[in-house]
Each structure stands twice: as C-alpha cells, then as structure tokens.
Short mmCIF file of C-alpha atoms and ligand atoms in Angstrom, two decimals:
data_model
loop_
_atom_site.label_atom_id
_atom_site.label_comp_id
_atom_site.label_asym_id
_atom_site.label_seq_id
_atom_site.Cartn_x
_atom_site.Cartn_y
_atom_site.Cartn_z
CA UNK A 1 -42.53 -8.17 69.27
CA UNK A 2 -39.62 -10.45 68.82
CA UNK A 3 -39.89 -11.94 65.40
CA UNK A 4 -37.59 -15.35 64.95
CA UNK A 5 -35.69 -14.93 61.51
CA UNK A 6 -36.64 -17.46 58.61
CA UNK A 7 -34.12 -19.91 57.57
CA UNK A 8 -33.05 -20.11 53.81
CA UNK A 9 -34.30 -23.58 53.51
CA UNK A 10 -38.14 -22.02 54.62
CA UNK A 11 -37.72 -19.50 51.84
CA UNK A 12 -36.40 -20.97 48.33
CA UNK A 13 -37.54 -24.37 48.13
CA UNK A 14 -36.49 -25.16 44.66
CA UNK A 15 -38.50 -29.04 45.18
CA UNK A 16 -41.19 -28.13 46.96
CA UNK A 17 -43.90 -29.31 45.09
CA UNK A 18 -46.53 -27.49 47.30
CA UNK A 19 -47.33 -23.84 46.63
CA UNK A 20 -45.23 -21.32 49.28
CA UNK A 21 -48.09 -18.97 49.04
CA UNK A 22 -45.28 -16.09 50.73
CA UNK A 23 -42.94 -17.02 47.62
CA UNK A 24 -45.27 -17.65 44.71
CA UNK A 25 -44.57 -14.67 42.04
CA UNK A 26 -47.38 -13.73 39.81
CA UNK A 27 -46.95 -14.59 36.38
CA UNK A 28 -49.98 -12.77 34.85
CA UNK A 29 -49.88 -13.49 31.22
CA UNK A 30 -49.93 -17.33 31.89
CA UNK A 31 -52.25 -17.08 34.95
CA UNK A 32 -54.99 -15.06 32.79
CA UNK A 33 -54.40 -17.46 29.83
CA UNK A 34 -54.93 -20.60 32.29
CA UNK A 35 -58.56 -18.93 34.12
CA UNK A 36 -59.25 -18.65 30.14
CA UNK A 37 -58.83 -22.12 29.59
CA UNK A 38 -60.93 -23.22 32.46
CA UNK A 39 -63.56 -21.29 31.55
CA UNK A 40 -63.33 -22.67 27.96
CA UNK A 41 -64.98 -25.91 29.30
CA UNK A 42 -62.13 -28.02 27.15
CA UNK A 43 -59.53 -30.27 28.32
CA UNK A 44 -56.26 -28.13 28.49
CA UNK A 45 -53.20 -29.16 28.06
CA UNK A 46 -50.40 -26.95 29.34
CA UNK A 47 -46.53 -27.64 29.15
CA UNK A 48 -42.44 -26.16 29.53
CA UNK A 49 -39.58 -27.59 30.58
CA UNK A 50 -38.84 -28.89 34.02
CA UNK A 51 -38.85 -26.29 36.62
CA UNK A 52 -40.35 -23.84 35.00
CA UNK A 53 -43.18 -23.14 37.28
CA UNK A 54 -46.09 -25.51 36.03
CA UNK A 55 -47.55 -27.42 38.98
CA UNK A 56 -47.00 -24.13 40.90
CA UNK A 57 -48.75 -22.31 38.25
CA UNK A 58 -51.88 -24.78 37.78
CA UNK A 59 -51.98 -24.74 41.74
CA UNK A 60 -51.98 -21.71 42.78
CA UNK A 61 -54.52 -20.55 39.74
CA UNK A 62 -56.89 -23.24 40.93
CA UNK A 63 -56.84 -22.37 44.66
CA UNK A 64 -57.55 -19.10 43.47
CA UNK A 65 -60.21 -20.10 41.31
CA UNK A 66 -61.50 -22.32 44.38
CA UNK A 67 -61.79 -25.11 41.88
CA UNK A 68 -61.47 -28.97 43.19
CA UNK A 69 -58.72 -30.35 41.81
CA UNK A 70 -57.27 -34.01 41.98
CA UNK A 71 -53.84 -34.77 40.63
CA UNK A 72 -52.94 -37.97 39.11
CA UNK A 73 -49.37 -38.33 38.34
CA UNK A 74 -48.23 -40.39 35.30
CA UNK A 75 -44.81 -40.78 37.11
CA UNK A 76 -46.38 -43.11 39.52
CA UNK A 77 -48.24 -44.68 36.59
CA UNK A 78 -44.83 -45.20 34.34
CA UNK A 79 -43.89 -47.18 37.61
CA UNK A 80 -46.86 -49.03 37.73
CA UNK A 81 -46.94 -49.37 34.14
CA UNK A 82 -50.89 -48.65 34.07
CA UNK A 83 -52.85 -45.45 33.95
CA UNK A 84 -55.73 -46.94 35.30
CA UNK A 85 -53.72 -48.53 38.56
CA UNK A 86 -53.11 -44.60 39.57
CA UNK A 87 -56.55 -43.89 38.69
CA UNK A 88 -57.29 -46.48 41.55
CA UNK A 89 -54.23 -44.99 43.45
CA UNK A 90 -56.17 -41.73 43.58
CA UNK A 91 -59.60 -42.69 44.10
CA UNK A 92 -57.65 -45.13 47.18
CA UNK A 93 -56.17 -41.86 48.74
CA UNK A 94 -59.35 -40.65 49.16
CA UNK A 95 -60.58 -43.02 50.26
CA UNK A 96 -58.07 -44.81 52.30
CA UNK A 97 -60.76 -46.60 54.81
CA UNK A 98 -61.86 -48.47 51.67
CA UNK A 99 -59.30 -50.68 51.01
CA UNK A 100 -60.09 -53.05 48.22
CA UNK A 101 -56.54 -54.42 47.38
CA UNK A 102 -58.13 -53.48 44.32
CA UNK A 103 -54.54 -52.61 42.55
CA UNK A 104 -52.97 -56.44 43.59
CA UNK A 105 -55.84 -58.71 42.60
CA UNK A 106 -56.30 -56.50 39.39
CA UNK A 107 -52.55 -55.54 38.43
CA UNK A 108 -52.53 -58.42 35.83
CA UNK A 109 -56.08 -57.97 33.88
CA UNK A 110 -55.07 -53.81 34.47
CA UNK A 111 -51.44 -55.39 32.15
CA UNK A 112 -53.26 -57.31 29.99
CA UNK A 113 -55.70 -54.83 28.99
CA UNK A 114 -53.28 -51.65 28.36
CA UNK A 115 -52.37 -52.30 25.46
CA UNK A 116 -55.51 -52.85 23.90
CA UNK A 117 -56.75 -49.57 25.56
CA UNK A 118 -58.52 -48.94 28.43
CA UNK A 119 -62.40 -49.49 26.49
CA UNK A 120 -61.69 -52.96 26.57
CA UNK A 121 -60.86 -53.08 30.22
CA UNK A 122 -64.62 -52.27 31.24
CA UNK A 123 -65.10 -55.91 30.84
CA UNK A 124 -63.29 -57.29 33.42
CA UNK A 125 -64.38 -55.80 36.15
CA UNK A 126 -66.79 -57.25 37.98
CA UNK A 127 -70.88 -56.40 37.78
CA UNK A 128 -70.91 -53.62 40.09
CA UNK A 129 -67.71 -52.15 39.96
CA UNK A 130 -66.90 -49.71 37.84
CA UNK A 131 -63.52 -49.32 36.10
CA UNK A 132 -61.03 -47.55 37.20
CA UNK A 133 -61.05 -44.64 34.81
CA UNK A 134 -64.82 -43.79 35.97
CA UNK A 135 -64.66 -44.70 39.35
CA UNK A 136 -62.32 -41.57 39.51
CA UNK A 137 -64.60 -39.31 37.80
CA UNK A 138 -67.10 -40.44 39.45
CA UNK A 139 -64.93 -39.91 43.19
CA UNK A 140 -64.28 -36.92 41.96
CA UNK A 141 -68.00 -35.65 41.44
CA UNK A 142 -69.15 -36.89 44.79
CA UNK A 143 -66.57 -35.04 46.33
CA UNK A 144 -67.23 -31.68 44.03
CA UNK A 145 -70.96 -31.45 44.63
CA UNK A 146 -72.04 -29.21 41.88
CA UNK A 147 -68.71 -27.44 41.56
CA UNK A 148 -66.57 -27.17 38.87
CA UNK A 149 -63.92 -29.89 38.98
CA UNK A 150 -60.29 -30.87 37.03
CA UNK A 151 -58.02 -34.00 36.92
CA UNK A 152 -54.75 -33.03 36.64
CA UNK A 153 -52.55 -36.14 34.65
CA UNK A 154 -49.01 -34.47 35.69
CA UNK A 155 -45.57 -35.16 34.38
CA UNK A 156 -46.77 -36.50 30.94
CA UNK A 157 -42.91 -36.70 30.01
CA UNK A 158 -42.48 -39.86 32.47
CA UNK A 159 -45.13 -41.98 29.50
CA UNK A 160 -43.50 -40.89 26.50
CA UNK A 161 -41.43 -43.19 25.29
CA UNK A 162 -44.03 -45.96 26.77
CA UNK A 163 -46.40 -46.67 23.69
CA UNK A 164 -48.70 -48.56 25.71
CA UNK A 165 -49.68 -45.73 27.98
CA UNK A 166 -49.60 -42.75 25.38
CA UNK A 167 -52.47 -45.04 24.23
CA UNK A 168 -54.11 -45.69 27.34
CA UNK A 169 -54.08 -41.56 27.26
CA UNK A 170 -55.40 -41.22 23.89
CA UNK A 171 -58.51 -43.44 25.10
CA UNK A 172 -58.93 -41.84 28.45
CA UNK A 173 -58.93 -38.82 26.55
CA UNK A 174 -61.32 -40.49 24.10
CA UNK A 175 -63.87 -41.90 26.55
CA UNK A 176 -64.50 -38.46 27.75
CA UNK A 177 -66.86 -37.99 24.22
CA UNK A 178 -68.76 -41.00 25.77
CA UNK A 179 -71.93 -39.35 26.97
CA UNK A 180 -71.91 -41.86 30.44
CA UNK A 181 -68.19 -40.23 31.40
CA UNK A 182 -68.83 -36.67 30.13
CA UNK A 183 -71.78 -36.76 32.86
CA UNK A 184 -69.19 -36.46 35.25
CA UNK A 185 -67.95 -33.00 33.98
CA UNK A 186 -65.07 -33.61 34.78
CA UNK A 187 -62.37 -31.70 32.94
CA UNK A 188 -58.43 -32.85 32.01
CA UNK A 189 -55.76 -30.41 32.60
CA UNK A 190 -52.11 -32.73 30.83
CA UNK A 191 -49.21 -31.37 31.76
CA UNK A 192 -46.18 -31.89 30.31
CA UNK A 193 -42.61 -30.75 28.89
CA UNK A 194 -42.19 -29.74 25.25
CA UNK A 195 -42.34 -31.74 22.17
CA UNK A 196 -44.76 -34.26 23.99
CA UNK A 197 -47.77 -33.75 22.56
CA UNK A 198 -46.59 -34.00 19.29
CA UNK A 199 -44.97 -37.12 20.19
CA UNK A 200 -47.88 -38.01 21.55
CA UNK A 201 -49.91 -37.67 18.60
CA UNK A 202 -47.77 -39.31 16.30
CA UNK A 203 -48.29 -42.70 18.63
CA UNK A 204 -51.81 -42.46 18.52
CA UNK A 205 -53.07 -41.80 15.24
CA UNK A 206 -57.16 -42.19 16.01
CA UNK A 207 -56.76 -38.59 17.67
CA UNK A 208 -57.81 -35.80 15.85
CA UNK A 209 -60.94 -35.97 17.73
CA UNK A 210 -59.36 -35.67 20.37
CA UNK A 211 -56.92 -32.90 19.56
CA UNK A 212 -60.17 -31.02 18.91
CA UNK A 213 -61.08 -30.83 22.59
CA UNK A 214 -58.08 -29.76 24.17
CA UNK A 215 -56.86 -26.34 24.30
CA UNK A 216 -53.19 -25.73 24.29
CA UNK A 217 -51.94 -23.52 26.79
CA UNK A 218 -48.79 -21.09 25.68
CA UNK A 219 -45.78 -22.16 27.47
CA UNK A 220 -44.17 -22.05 30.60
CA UNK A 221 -40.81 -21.00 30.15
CA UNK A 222 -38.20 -18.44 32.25
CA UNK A 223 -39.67 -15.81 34.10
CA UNK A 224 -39.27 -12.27 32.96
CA UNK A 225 -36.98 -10.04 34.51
CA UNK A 226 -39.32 -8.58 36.55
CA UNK A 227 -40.82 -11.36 37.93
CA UNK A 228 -37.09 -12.67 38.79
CA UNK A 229 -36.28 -9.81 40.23
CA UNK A 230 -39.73 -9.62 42.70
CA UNK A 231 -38.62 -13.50 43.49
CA UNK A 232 -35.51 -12.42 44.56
CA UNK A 233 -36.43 -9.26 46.48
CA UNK A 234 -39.55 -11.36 48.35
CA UNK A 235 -36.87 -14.00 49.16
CA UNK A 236 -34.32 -11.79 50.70
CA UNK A 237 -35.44 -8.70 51.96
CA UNK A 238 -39.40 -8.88 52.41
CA UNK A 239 -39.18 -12.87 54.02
CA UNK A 240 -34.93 -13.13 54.65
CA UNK A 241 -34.85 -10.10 55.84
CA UNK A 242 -31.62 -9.82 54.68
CA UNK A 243 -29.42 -6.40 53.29
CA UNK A 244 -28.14 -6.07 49.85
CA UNK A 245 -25.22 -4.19 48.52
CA UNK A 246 -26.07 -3.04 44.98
CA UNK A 247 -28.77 -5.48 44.18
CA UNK A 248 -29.36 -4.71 40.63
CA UNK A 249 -26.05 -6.26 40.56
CA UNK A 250 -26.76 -9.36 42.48
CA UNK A 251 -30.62 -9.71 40.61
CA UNK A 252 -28.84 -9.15 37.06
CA UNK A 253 -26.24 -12.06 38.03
CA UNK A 254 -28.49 -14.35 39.44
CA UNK A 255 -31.13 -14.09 36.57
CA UNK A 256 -28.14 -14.28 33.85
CA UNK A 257 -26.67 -17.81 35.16
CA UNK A 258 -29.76 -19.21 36.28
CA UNK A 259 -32.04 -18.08 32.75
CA UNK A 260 -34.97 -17.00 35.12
CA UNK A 261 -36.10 -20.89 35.51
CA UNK A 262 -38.36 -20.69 38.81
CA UNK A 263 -36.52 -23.68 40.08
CA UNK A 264 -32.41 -22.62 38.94
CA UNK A 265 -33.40 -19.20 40.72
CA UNK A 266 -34.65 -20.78 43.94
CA UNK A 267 -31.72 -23.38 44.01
CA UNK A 268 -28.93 -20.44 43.48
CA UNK A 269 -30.88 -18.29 45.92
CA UNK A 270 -30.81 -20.93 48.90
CA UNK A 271 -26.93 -21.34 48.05
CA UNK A 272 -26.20 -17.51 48.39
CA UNK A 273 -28.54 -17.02 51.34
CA UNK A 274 -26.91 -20.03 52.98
CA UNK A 275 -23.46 -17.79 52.52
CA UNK A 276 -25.40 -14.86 53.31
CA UNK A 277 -26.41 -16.08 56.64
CA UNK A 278 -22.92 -16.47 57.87
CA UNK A 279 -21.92 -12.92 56.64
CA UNK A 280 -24.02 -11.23 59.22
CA UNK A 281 -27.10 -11.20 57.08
CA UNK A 282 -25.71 -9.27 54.51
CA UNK A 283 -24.97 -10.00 50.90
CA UNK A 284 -23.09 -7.93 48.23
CA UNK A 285 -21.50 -9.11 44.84
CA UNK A 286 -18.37 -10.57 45.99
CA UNK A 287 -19.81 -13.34 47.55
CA UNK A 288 -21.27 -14.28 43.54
CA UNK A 289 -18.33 -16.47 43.08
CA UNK A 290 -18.68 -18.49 45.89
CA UNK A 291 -22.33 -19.13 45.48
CA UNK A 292 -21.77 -19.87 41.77
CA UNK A 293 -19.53 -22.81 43.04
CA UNK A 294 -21.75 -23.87 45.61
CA UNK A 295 -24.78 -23.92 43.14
CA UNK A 296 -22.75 -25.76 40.16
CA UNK A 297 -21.42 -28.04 42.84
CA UNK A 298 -25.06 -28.61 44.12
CA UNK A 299 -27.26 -28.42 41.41
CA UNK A 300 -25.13 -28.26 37.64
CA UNK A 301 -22.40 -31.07 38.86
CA UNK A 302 -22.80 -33.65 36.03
CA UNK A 303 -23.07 -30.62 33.93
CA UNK A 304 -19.79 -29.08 34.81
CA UNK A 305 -17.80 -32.44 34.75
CA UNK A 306 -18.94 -32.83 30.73
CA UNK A 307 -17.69 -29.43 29.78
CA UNK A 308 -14.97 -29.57 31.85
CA UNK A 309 -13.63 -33.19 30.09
CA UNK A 310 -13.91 -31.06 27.27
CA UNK A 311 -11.51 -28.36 28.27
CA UNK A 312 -9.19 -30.51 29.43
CA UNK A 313 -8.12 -32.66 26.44
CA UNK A 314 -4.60 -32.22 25.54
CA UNK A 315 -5.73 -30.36 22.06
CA UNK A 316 -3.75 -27.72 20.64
CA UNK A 317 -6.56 -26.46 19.52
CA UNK A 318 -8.68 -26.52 22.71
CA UNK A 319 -8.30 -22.50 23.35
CA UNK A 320 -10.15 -22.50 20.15
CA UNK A 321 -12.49 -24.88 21.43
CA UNK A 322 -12.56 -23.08 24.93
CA UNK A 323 -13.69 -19.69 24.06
CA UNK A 324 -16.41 -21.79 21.88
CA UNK A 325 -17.96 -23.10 24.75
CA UNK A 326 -17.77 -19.63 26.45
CA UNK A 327 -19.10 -18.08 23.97
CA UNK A 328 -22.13 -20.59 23.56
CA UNK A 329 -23.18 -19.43 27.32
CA UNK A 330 -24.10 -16.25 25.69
CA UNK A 331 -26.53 -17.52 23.27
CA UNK A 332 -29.95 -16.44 24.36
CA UNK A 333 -31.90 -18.10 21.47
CA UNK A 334 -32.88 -21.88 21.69
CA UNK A 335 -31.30 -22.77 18.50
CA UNK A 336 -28.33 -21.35 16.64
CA UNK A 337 -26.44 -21.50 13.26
CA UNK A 338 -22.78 -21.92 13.96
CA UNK A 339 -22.64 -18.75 12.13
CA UNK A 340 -23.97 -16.76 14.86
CA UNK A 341 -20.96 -18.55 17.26
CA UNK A 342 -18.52 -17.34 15.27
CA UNK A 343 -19.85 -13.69 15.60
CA UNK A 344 -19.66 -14.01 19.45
CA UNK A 345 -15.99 -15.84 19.12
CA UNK A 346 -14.67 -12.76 17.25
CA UNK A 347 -16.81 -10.21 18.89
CA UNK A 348 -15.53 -12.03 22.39
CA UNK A 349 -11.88 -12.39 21.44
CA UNK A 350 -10.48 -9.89 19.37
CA UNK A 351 -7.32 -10.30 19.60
CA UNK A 352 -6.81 -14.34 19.17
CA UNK A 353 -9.36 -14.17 16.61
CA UNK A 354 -8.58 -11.38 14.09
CA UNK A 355 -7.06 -12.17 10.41
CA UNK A 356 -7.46 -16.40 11.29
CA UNK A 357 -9.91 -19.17 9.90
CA UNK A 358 -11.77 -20.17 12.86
CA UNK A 359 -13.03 -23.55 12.16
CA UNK A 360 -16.10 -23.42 14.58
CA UNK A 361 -18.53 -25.68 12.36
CA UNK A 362 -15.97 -28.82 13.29
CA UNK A 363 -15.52 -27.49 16.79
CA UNK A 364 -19.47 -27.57 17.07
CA UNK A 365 -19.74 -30.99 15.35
CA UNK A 366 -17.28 -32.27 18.02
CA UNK A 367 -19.13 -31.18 20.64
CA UNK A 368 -22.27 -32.55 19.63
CA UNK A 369 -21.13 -36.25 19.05
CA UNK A 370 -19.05 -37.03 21.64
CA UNK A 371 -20.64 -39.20 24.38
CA UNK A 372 -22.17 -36.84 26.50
CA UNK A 373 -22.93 -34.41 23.71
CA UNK A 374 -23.49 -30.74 25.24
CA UNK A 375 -25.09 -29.41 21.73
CA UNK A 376 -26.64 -31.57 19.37
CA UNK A 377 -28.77 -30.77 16.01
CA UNK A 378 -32.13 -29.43 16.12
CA UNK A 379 -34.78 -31.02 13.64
CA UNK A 380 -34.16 -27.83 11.26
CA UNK A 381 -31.31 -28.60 9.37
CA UNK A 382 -28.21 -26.33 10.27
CA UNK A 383 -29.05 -25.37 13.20
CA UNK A 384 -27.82 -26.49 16.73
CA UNK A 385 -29.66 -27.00 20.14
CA UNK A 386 -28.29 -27.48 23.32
CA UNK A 387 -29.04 -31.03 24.44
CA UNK A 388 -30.42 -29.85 27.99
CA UNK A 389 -30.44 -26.49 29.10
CA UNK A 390 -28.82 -27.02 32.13
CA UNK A 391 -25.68 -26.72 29.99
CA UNK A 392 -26.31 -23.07 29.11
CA UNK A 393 -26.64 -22.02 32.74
CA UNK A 394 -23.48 -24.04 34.15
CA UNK A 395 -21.01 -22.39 31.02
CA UNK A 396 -22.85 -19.28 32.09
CA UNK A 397 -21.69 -19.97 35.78
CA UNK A 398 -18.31 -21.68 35.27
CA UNK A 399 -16.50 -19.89 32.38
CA UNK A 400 -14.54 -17.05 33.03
CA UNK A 401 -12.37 -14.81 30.41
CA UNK A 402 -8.73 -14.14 31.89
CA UNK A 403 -7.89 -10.80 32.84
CA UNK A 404 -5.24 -10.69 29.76
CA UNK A 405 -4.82 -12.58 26.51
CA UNK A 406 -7.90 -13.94 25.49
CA UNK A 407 -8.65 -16.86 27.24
CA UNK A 408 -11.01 -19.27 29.15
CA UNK A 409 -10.82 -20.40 32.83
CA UNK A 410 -13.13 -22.69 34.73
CA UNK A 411 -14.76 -21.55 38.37
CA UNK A 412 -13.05 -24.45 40.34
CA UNK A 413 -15.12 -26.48 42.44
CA UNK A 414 -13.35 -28.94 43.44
CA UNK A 415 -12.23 -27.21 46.59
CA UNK A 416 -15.70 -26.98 47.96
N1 ADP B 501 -44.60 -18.54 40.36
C1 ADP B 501 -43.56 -18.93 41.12
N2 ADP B 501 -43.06 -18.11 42.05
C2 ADP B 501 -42.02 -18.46 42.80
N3 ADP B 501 -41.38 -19.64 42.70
C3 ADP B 501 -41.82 -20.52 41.78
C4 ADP B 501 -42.94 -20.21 40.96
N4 ADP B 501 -43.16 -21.27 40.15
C5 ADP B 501 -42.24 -22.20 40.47
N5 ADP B 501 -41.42 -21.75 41.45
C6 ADP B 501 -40.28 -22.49 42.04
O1 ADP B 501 -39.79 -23.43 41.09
C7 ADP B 501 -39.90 -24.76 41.60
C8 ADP B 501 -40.33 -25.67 40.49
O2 ADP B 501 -41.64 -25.34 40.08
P1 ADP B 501 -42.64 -26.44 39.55
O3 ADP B 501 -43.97 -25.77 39.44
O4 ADP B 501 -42.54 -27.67 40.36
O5 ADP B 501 -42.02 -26.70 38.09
P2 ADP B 501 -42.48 -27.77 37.01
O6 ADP B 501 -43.78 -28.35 37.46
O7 ADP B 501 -42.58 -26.98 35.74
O8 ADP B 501 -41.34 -28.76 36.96
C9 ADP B 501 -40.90 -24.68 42.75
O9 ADP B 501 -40.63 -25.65 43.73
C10 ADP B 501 -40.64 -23.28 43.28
O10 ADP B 501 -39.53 -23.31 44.14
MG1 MG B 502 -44.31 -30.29 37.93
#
C-alpha cells in the first residue's frame, strides 16, 4: 500500500517536550541507573544541561516502568513566584471541574508565607482545606490507587537565583520526613541543570537531612556516538526514508558540530532534511555547508554574531586571535589551561606559528572579559570554561581554515 512520506518537522522535533516514541534513542546506562533510583524508594534528583535529553529520559523510563507520574514545573512557579501556587496549578489540571479560584483569593497569604517556608503556610488555610503542598500528594494518591507514584519538580534552574523558592524547596523537601505527608508515598524526582544543587544547598543550610534522602542521578550529558548515530539513521532512513551518500561522513559531521546534545542533533537534522527534501530525497556531504548555515542561522545566531564581532575588529593581531577561536572549537574537555590552546594553535598552524611567541594567555583573557564573554574562568584557578556551550558548537560550525596560508574564515550567513 501507498505509504504518505513523513515530513521533517514530524521527525526531529528538537522542542517537543512530549516523548516521539518512533525517535526516542535508548540511552541504557542512564535508563538502568534511573529504574535503580526508583526502586531505591528515595527522592532522586537527576540533572545536565539544557537539551540534553532529561524530561525525555524521565518520561519515557516512567511510561516504561508504568509508573504515575505528575509534573510540576518550577518555570511556571518562578512566574508565579510560589511553589505552592503550581502545586494548586497541578492539582487544578486535574481537576479542572473544581474550580476554587483557589490561586487568586490565596496568591497574597501563598506571598506572604514563602519566605518563611511553606510549614508556616498550613495555617492559613482554612479548617478543611488542606495546603497546597498536600493537597497534591494527596491528588496524586487518589489518582495512583496503590501504585507507585512520582512528582516530578522540572526545570529547577528557573528558582535558582530566587532565594525564596530554593527555600520553599528545601521545606517541601523537608515535610516529606513528616510522617502525615510521607503517608502519601509519594516520591520527588528534581530535575535540573548543573551546579544547582550545590547552589541549592548553599541557600538552605538546614539540609543535610535532606541531602540524605535524595539520590543523585549521574548526568545527562551528549549522547555517545552510537546513540547519535542510531538518532540519525532512525530519522532519515528508517522514518525519512531518505538516501545517504557516505553517511559515516554525514553522522561524523553532524555529531562533531552539534557535540551529540539530543536537542543540537535534532535541530541540525530538521535543517538538512528540510534541504534534503528538495534534493529529491537524497542527501550527501555537500549539502553540510548549507545546512551548517541554516542551523547557525536558526538555532546558534546570537552565538555567531559574538564571535564574529570578535573577528572583525580592526586588530593586527586578530589572525592571532582568529585561529584562537578556531582552535578552541576543537577542545573536547569542559575546561582548559591556555596551555593546551597553544598546543592546538601550533599543532593547527604550522606555518604562522613556528619560531614566534604566541601570546594566547592575553588573547584568552580578552575573550573572556569583553561584554559578551565567549570563555570565562572556571572556579579552579587557571583554567578556562566556555561561558555556554553553544559557543563550542557554532566555532565548530562557522570556522573554516583557508585552503592556503594559515588562516580563519567564517561560514557566511548572512546570505540566507
Ligand atoms: N533519547 C532521545 N532520543 C532521541 N531524541 C531525544 C532524546 N532525548 C532528547 N531528545 C531530543 O532532544 C530534545 C530535548 O530533550 P529534553 O528531554 O527536552 O531535554 P532537557 O529536558 O534536558 O532540556 C527533545 O525534544 C528531543 O527532540
Ligand atoms: Mg526538560
């Protein structure tokens, strides 16, 4: 039978937020380490930068598992500047037919009482009603029957910097101890990026208790090479249906500029199958160029327009300063002495290189105090960082070394 073809867009969904069960890519190490966890009976927290596969991860493992889950997002409560309001937001949802106007009337005791921490909120709600932090457990158990059952606090990155809701955390976390809220047996999974949870901790200094329940997942970073490469190969030939010309080439490209992040691969993917499409189906290596422009126009734009201030300065020394930058797309390491740049710069460029003082600590100190710093010092002493590692992958897709002498071009992009 006549099968329609899928359209890029069904295929790599780099926003979807929703598990594409045809797409998802096993990622066995952290799957078996996250079933662990939920057996464990502790509150886990797992974390990795954006895009690296976490809500996909958690999803997909508990669908699996067939274990209720309910996902509270601390994005929405950053915005409403109370835990407890999307507590109420989620019990609300599922319960829409209730509607209590519950968040209004209560918005300004919910304020008043954050700070302070949600065990003094019990107080003002009304006999009867139970806060808001229990009436979701408590939702949550009447819909889970005897079945095992986890809240999910999402995107713990959007609180950090709020000290009143890291606290609210701490003593959600806290009231779990409490015998009447354990009942509920309900579970915490926290996700979040890096660096949070110590962060976290360091705002709420009453939590070593607490740091004894959860269980730290390992994290979520790039995919390995294999698991790029069956992303890549379920995208275009098993669901696309597309041909490749020498797709080692094509997989070994993709997963270089994009560092295997679930979310860079889907987002370059869609570009090149868009290109694809209007090739007949078929991709091959040549088209690499043009989907590198469409993905740094798409995706890395900000990104490119920083370095690329920086390689335009009028700066005698700014071929120096050029084949820096190139050669800081090739670091694979998340921190780096400006030691091992200088290897690359004279392993890179030979010729412009050989016999000279290079200078690259000041060319690496520039870079990391302009205004939109693309490096900038990591907490161990001489070492450097890149300041989001969205910079890695656009040098990786924009710089170039010219066919002769040994210098640095930019992919343009403007002409897209
Ligand atoms: N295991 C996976 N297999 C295939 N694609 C994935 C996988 N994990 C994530 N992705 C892709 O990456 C995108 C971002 O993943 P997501 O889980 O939302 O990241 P995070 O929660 O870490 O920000 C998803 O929309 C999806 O396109
Ligand atoms: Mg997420």
């Amino acid at each position: 039978m006549w099968q329609k073809n899928k359209k890029p867009e069904e295929v790599f969904t780099p926003r979807a937020s929703d598990v594409n069960e045809s797409m998802y890519v096993n990622r066995p190490d952290l799957e078996s380490n996250l079933i662990r966890g939920l057996r464990s009976g502790m509150h886990l927290l797992t974390y990795g930068e954006s895009g690296s596969g976490k809500t996909w991860l958690y999803k997909k493992v508990l669908k699996n598992l067939n274990i209720n889950v309910y996902i509270a997002n601390l994005a929405n409560a950053s915005r409403l500047k109370s835990i407890n309001a999307e507590f109420a937001n989620l019990v609300n949802r599922g319960q829409q037919a209730k509607k209590t106007g519950y968040s209004e009337t209560k918005k300004a005791d919910l304020n008043a009482g954050v700070a302070s921490g949600s065990l003094q909120h019990q107080g003002q709600y009304s006999f009867g009603e139970m806060e808001p932090f229990e009436a979701c457990l408590s939702h949550i158990r009447n819909l889970s029957g005897n079945e095992q059952a986890i809240l999910v606090l999402d995107n713990l990155e959007s609180i950090r910097a709020d000290q009143n809701l890291l606290t609210e955390l701490a003593n959600v976390i806290t009231l779990l101890d409490d015998e009447r809220y354990a009942s509920y047996k309900v579970n915490l999974l926290i996700v979040g990026v890096p660096g949070d949870l110590r962060e976290y901790y360091r705002a709420t200094p009453n939590l070593t208790t607490v740091a004894n329940r959860i269980r730290e997942m390992p994290e979520v970073s790039r995919m390995t090479l294999d698991q790029c490469k069956n992303l890549i190969y379920q995208g275009f030939i098993t669901e696309l249906k597309y041909n490749i010309h020498d797709i080692d080439s094509v997989i070994s490209h993709i997963s270089w500029v994009t560092d295997r992040l679930p979310q860079r691969i889907h987002e370059y993917c869609l570009e090149l199958a868009f290109i694809g499409e209007s090739n007949n189906r078929t991709i091959d290596n040549t088209l690499l160029d043009e989907a590198d422009k469409f993905w740094l126009k798409q995706s890395l734009a900000a990104n490119y327009t920083v370095i690329e201030s920086m390689m335009n300065e009028r700066d005698t020394k700014v071929g120096r300063r050029n084949q820096t930058l190139y050669s800081l797309g090739l670091i694979e390491s998340e921190e780096f002495k400006w030691s091992d740049i200088e290897e690359i710069v004279r392993k890179e460029f030979l010729e412009s290189t050989n016999n000279l003082t290079l200078n690259i600590p000041q060319i690496l100190s520039g870079l990391s105090v302009k205004d939109n710093p693309i490096i900038k010092r990591s907490p161990k002493k001489d070492a450097y960082c890149f300041s989001d590692p969205k910079y890695r992958m656009c040098l990786r897709a924009m710089l170039r070394k010219s066919n002769n002498l040994d210098l640095v071009e930019k992919l343009p992009i403007s002409e897209i």
